[in-house]
mmCIF file with all atom_site columns, C-alpha atoms in Angstrom:
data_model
loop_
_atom_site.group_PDB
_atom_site.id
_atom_site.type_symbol
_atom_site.label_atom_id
_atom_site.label_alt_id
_atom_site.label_comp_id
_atom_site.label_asym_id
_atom_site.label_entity_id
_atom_site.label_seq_id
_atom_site.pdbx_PDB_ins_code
_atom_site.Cartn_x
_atom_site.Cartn_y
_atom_site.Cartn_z
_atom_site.occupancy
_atom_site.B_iso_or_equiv
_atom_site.pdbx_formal_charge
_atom_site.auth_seq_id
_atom_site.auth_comp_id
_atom_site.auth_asym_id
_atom_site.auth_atom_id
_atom_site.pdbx_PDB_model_num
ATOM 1   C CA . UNK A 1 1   ? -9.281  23.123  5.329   1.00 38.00 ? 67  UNK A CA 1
ATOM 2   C CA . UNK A 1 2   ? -9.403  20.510  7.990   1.00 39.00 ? 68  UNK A CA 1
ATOM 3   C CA . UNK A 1 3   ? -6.407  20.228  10.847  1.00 39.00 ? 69  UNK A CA 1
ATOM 4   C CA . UNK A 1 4   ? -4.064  16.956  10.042  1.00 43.00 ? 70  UNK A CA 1
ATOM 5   C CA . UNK A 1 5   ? -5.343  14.370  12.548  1.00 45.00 ? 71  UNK A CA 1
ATOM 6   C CA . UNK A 1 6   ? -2.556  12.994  14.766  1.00 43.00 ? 72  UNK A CA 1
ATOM 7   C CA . UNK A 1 7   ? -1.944  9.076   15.136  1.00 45.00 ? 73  UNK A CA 1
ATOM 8   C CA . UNK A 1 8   ? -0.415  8.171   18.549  1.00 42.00 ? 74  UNK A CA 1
ATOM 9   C CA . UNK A 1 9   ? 3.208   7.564   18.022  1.00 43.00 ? 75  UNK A CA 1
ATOM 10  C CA . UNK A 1 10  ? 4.405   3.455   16.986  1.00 44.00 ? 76  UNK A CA 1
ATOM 11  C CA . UNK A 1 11  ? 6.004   1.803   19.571  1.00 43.00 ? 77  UNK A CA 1
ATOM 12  C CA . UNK A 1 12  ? 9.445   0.031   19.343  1.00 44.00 ? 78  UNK A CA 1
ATOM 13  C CA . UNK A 1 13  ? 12.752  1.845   18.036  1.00 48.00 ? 79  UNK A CA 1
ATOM 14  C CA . UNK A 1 14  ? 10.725  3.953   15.952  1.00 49.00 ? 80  UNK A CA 1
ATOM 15  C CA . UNK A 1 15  ? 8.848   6.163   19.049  1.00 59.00 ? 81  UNK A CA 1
ATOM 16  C CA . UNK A 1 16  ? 9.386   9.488   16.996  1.00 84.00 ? 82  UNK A CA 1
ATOM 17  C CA . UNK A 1 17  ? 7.289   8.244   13.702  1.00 93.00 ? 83  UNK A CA 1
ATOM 18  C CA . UNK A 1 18  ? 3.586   9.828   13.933  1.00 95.00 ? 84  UNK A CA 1
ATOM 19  C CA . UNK A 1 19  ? 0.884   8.582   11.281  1.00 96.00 ? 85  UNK A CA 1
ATOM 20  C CA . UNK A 1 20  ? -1.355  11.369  9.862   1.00 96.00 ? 86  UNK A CA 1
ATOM 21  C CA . UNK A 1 21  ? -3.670  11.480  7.340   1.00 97.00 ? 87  UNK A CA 1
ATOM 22  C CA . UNK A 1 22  ? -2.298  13.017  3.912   1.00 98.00 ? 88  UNK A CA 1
ATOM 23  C CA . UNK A 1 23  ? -3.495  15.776  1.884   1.00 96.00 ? 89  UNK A CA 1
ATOM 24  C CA . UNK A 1 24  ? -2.938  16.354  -1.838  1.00 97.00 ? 90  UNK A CA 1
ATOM 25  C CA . UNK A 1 25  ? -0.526  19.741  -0.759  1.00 96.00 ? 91  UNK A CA 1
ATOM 26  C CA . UNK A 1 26  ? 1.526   16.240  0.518   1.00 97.00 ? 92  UNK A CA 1
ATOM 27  C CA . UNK A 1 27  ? 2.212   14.909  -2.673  1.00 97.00 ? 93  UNK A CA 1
ATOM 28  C CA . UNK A 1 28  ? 5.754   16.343  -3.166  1.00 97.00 ? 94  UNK A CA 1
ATOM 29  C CA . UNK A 1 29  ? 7.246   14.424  -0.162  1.00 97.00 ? 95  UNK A CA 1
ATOM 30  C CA . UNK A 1 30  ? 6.477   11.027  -2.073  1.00 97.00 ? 96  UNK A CA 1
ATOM 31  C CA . UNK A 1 31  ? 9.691   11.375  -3.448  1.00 97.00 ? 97  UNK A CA 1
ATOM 32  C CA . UNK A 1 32  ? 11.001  11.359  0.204   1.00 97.00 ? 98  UNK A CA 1
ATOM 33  C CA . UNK A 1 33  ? 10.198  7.084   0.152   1.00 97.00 ? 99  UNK A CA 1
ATOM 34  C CA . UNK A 1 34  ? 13.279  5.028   -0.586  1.00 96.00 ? 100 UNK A CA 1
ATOM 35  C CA . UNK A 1 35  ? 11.419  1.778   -2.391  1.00 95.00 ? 101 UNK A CA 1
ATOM 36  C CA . UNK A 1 36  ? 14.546  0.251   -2.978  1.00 95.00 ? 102 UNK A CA 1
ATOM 37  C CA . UNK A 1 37  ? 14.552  -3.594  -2.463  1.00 94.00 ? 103 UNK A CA 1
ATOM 38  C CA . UNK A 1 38  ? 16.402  -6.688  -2.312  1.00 94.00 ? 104 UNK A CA 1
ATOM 39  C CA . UNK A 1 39  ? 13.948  -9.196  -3.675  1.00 94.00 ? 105 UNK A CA 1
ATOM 40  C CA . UNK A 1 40  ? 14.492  -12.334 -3.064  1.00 93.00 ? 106 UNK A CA 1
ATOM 41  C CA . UNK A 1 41  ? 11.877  -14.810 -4.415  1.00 93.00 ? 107 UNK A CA 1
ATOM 42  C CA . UNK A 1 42  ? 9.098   -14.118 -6.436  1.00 92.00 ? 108 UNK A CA 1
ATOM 43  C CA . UNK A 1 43  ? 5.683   -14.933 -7.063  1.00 91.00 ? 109 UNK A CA 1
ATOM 44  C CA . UNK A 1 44  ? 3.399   -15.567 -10.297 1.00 90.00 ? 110 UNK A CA 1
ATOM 45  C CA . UNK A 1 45  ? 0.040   -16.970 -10.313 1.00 87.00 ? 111 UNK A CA 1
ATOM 46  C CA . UNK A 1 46  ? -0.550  -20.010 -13.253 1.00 86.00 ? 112 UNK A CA 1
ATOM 47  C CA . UNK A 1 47  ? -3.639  -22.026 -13.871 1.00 83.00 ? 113 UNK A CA 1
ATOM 48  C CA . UNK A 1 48  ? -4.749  -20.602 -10.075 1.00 80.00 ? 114 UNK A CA 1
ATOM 49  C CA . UNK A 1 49  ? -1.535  -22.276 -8.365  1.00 85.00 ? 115 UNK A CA 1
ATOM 50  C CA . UNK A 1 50  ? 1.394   -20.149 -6.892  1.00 88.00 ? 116 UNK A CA 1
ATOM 51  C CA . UNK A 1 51  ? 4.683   -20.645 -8.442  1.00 91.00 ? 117 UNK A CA 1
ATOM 52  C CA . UNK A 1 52  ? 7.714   -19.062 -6.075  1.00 93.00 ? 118 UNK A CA 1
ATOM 53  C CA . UNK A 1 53  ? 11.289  -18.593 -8.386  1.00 93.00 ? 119 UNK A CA 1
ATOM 54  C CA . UNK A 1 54  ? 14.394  -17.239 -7.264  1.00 93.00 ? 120 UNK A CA 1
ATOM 55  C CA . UNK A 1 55  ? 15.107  -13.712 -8.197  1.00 91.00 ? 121 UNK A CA 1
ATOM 56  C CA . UNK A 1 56  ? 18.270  -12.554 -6.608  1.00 87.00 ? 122 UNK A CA 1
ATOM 57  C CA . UNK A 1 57  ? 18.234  -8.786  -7.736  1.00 90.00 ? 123 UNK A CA 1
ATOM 58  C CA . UNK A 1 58  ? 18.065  -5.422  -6.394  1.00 93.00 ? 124 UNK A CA 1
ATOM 59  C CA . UNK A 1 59  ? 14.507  -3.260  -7.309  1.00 93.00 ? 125 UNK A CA 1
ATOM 60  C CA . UNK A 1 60  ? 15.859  0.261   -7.412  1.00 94.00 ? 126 UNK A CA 1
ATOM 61  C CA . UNK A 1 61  ? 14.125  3.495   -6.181  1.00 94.00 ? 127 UNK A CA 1
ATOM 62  C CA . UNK A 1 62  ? 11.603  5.609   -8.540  1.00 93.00 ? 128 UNK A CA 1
ATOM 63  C CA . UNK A 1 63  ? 13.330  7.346   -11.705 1.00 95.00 ? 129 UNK A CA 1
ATOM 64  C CA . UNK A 1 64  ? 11.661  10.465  -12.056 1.00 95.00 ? 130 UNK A CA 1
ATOM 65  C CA . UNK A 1 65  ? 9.504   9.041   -14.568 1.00 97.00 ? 131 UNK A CA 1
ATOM 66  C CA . UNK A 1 66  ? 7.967   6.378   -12.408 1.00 96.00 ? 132 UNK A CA 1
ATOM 67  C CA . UNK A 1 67  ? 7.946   8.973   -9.371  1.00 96.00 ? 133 UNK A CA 1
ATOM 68  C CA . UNK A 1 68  ? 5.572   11.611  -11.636 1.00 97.00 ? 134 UNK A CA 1
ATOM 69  C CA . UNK A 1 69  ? 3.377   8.211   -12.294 1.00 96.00 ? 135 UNK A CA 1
ATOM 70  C CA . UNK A 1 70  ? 3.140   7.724   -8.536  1.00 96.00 ? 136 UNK A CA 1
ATOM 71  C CA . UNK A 1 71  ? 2.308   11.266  -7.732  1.00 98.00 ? 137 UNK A CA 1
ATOM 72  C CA . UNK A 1 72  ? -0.231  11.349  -10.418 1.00 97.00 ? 138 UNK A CA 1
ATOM 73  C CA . UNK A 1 73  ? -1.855  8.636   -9.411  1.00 96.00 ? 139 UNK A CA 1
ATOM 74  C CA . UNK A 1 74  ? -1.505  9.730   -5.365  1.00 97.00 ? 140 UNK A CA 1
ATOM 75  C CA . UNK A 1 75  ? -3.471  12.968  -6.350  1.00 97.00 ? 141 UNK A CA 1
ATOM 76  C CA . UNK A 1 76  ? -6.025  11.771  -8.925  1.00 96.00 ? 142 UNK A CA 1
ATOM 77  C CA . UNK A 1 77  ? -6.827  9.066   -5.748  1.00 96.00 ? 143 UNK A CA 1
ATOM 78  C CA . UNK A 1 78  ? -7.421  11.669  -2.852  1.00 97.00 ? 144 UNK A CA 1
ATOM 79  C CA . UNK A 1 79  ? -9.349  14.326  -5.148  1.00 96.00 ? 145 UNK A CA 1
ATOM 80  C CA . UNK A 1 80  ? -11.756 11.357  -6.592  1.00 97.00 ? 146 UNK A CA 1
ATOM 81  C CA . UNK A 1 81  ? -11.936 10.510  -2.690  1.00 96.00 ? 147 UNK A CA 1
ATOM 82  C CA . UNK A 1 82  ? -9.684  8.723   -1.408  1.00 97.00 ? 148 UNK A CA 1
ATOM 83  C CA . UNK A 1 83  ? -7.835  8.261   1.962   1.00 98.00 ? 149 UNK A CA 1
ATOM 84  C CA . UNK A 1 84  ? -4.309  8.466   2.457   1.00 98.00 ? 150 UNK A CA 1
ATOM 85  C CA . UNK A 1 85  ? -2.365  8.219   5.663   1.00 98.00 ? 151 UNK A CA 1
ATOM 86  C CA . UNK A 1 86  ? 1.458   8.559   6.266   1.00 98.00 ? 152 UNK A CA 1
ATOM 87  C CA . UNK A 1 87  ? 4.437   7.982   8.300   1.00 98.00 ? 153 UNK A CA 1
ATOM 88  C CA . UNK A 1 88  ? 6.498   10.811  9.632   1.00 97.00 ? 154 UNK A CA 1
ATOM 89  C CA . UNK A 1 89  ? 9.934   10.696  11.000  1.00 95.00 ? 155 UNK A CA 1
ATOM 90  C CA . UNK A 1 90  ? 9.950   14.144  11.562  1.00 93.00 ? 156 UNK A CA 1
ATOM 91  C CA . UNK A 1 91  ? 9.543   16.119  8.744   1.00 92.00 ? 157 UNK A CA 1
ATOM 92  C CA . UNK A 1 92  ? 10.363  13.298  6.724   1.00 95.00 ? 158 UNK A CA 1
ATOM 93  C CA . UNK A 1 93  ? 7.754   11.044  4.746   1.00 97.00 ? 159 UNK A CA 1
ATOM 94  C CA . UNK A 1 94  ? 9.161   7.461   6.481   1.00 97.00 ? 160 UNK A CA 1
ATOM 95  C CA . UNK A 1 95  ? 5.923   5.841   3.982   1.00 98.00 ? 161 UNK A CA 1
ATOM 96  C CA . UNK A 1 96  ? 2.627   5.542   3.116   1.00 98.00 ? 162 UNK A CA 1
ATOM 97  C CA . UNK A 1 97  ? -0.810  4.159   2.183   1.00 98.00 ? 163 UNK A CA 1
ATOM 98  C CA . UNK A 1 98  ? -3.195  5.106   -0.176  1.00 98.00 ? 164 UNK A CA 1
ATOM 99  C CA . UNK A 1 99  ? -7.355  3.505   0.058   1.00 98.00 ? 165 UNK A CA 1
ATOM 100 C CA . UNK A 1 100 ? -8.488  4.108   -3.544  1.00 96.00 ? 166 UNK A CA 1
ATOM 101 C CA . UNK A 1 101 ? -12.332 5.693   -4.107  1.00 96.00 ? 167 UNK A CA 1
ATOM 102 C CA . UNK A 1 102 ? -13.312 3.117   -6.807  1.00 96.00 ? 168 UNK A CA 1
ATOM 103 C CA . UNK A 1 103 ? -15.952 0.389   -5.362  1.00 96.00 ? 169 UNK A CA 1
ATOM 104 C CA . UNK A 1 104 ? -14.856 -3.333  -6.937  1.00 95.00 ? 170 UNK A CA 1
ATOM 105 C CA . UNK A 1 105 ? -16.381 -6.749  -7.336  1.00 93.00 ? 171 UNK A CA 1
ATOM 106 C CA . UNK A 1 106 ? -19.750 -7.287  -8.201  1.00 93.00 ? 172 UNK A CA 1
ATOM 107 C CA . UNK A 1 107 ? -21.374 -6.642  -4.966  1.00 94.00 ? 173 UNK A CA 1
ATOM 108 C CA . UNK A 1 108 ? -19.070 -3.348  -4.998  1.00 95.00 ? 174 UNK A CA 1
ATOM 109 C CA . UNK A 1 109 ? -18.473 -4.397  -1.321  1.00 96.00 ? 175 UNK A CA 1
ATOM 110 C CA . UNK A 1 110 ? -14.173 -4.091  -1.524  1.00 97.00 ? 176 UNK A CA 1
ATOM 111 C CA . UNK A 1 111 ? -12.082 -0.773  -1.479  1.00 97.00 ? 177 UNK A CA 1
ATOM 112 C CA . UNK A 1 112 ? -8.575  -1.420  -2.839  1.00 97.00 ? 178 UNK A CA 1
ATOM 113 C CA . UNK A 1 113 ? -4.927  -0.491  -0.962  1.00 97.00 ? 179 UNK A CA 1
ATOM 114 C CA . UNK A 1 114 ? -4.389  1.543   -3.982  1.00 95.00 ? 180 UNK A CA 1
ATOM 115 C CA . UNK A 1 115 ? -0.241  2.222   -2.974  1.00 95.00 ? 181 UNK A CA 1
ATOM 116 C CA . UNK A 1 116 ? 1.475   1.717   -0.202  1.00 97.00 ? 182 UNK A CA 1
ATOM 117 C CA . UNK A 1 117 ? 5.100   1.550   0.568   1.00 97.00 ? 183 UNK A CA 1
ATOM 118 C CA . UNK A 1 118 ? 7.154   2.108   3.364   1.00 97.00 ? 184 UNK A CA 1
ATOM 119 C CA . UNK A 1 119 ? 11.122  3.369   3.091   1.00 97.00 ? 185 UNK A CA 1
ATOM 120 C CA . UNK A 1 120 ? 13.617  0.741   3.235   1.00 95.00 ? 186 UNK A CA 1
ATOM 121 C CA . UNK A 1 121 ? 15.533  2.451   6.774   1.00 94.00 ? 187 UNK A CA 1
ATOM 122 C CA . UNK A 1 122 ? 12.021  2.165   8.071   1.00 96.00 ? 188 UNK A CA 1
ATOM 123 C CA . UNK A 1 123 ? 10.358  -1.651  7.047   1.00 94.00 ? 189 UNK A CA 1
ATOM 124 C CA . UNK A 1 124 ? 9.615   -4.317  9.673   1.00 92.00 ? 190 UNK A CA 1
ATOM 125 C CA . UNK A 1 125 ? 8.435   -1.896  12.272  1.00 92.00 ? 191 UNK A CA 1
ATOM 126 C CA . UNK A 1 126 ? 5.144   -2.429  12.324  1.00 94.00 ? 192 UNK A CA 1
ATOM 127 C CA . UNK A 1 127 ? 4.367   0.911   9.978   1.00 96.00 ? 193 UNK A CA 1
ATOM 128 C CA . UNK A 1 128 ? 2.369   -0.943  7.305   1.00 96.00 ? 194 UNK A CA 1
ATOM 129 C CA . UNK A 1 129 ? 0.307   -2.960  9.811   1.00 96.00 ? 195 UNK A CA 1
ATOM 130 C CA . UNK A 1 130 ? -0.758  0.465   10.839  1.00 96.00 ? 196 UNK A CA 1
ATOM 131 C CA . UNK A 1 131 ? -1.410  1.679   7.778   1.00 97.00 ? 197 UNK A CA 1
ATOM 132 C CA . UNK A 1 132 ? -3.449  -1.556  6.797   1.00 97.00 ? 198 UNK A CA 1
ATOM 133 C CA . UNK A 1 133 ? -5.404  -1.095  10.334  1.00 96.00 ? 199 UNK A CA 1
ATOM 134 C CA . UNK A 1 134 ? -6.283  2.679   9.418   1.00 97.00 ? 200 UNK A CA 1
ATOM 135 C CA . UNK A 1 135 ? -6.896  1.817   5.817   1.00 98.00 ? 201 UNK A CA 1
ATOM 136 C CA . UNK A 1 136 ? -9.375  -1.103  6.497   1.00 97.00 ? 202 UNK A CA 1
ATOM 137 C CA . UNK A 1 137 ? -10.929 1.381   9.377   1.00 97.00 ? 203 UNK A CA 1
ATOM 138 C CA . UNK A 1 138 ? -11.592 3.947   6.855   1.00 97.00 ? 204 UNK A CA 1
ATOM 139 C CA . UNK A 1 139 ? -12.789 1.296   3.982   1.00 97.00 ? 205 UNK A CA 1
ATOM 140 C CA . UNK A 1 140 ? -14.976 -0.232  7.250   1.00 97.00 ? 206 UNK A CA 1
ATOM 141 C CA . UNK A 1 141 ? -16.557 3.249   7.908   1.00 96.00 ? 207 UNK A CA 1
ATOM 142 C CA . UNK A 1 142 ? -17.407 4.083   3.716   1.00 96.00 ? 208 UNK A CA 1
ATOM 143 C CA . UNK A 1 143 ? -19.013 0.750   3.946   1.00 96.00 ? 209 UNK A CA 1
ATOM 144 C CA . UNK A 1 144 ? -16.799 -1.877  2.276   1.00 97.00 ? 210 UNK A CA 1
ATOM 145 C CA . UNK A 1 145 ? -16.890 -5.210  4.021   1.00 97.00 ? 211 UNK A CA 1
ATOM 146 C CA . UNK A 1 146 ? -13.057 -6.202  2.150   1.00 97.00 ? 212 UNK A CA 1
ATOM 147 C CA . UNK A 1 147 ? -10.162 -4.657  0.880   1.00 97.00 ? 213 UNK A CA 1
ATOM 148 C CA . UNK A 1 148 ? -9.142  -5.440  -2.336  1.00 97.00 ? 214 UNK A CA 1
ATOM 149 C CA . UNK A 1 149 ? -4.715  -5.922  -2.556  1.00 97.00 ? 215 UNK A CA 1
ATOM 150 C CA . UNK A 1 150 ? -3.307  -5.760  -5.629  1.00 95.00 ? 216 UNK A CA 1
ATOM 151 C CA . UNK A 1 151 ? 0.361   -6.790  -3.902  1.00 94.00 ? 217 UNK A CA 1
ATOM 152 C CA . UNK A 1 152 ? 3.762   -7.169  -5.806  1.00 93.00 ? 218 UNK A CA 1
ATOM 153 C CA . UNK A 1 153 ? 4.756   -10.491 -7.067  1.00 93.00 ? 219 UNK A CA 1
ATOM 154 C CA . UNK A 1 154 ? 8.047   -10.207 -4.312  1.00 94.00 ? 220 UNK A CA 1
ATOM 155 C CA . UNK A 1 155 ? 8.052   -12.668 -1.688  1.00 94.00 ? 221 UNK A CA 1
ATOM 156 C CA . UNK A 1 156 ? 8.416   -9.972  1.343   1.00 93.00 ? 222 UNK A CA 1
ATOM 157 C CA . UNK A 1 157 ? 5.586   -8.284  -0.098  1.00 95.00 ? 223 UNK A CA 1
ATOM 158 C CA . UNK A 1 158 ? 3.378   -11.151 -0.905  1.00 95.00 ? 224 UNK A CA 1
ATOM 159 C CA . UNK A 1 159 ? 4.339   -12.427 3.113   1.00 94.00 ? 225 UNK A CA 1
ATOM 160 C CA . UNK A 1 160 ? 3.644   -9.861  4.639   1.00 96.00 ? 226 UNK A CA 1
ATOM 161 C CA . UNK A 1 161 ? -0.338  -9.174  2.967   1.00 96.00 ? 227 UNK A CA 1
ATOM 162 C CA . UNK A 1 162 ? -0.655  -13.308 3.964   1.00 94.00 ? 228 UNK A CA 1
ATOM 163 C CA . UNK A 1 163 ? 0.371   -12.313 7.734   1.00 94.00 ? 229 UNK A CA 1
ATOM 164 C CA . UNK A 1 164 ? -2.637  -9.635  8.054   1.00 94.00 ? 230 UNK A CA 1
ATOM 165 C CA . UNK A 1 165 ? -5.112  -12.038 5.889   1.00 94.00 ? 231 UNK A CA 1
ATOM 166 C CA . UNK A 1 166 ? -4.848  -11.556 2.815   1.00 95.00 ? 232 UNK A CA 1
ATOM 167 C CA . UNK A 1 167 ? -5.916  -14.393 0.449   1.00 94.00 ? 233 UNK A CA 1
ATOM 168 C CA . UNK A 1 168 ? -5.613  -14.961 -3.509  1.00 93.00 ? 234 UNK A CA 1
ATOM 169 C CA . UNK A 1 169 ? -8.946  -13.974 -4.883  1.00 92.00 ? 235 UNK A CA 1
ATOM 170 C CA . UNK A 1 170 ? -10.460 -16.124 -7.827  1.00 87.00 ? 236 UNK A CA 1
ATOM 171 C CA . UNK A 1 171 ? -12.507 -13.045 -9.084  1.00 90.00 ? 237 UNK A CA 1
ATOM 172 C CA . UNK A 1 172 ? -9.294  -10.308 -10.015 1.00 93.00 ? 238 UNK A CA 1
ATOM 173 C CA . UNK A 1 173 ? -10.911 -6.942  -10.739 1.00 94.00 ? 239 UNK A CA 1
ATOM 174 C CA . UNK A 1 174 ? -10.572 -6.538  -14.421 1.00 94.00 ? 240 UNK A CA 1
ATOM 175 C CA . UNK A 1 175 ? -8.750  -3.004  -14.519 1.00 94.00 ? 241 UNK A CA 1
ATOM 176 C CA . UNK A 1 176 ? -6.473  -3.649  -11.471 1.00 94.00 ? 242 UNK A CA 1
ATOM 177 C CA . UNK A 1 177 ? -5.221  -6.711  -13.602 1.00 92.00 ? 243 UNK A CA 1
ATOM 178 C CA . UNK A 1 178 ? -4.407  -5.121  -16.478 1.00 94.00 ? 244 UNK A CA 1
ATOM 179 C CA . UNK A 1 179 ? -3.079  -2.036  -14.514 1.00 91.00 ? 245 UNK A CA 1
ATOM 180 C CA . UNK A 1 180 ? -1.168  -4.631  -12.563 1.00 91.00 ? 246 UNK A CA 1
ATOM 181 C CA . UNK A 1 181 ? -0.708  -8.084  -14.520 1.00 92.00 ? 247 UNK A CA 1
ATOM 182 C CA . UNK A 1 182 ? 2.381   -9.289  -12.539 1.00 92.00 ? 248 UNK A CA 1
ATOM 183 C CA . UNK A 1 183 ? 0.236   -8.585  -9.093  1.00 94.00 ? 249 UNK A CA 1
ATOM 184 C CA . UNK A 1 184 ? -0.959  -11.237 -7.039  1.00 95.00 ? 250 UNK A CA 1
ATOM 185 C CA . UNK A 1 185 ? -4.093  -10.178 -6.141  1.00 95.00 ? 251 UNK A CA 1
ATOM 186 C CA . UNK A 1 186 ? -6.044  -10.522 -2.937  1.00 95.00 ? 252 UNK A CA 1
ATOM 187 C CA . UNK A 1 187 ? -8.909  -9.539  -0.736  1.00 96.00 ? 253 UNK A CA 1
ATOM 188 C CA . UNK A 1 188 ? -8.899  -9.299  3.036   1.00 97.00 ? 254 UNK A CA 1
ATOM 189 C CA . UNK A 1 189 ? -12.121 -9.640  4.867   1.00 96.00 ? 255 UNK A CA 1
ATOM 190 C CA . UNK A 1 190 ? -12.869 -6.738  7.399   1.00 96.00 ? 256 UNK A CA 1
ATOM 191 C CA . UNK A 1 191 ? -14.164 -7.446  10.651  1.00 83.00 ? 257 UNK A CA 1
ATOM 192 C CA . UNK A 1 192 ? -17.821 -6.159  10.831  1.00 65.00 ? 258 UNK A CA 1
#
């Protein structure tokens, strides 16, 4: 088994949070990640325009159903290939990102973010612009020259994959659509 690769630490008021790469044995401390969220505005996608409506309402963490669906998914991910990388506040999973193994689009040239979320004590300091460096350098380095988002319809989420590049794509991959109807989906060029 390979040593866990240390990330320096982040900067700002989170200096103790270290980003590793993840190994299935990691899988239980998913449940660690509070999702919770007060969304605000959200997004759907009609006839190829954006409409934004006010939502108002609290998305509440994982019931255990939803969290066995996650962990599932986490594990089937990193044993088909995958890369994972997370953020550690100790001992404590703070978040994390998941590259899925599956090449899309018809030149097979994208590698999707598969999950990633980062615990609400821990969002807006700069953990998921880490994870979306590391996550593009590892889809970079298995050849991909995008990565494929599949990002919730929720305005902070849909933001914040605009403020790293992310555009609406006009070709969806077929099974992350029906996976993910709701998503607005988008690809982010790599730098080459």
């Amino acid at each position: 088994m390979k040593p866990r690769e240390a990330e320096p630490r982040l900067q700002a008021n989170y200096a103790a949070i270290r980003i590793r790469r993840m190994r299935p044995d990691d899988v239980s401390l998913l449940a660690q990640v509070d999702r919770s969220e007060k969304i605000e505005r959200i997004c759907r996608v009609e006839n190829g325009q954006e409409v934004w409506t006010e939502a108002g309402h609290e998305c509440p963490g994982w019931n255990d159903e939803q969290l066995e669906g996650l962990q599932s998914r986490f594990l089937r991910e990193l044993e088909a290939g995958g890369t994972a990388f997370g953020a550690y506040d100790g001992e404590r999973l703070a978040g994390f990102g998941l590259l899925g193994h599956r090449r899309i689009g018809p030149k097979r040239d994208k590698l999707a973010v598969d999950l990633m979320y980062v615990g609400r004590p821990y969002r807006r300091r700069g953990i998921a612009t880490r994870f979306m460096q590391l996550l593009g350098q590892a889809a970079a380095e298995a050849g991909a020259g995008y990565l494929y988002i599949s990002s919730a319809e929720s305005s902070s989420a849909v933001g914040f994959y605009r403020s790293i590049g992310g555009e609406n794509t006009a070709e969806p991959d077929a099974e992350l659509l029906a996976l993910e109807p709701l998503d607005i989906h988008m690809t982010r060029r790599l730098k080459s």
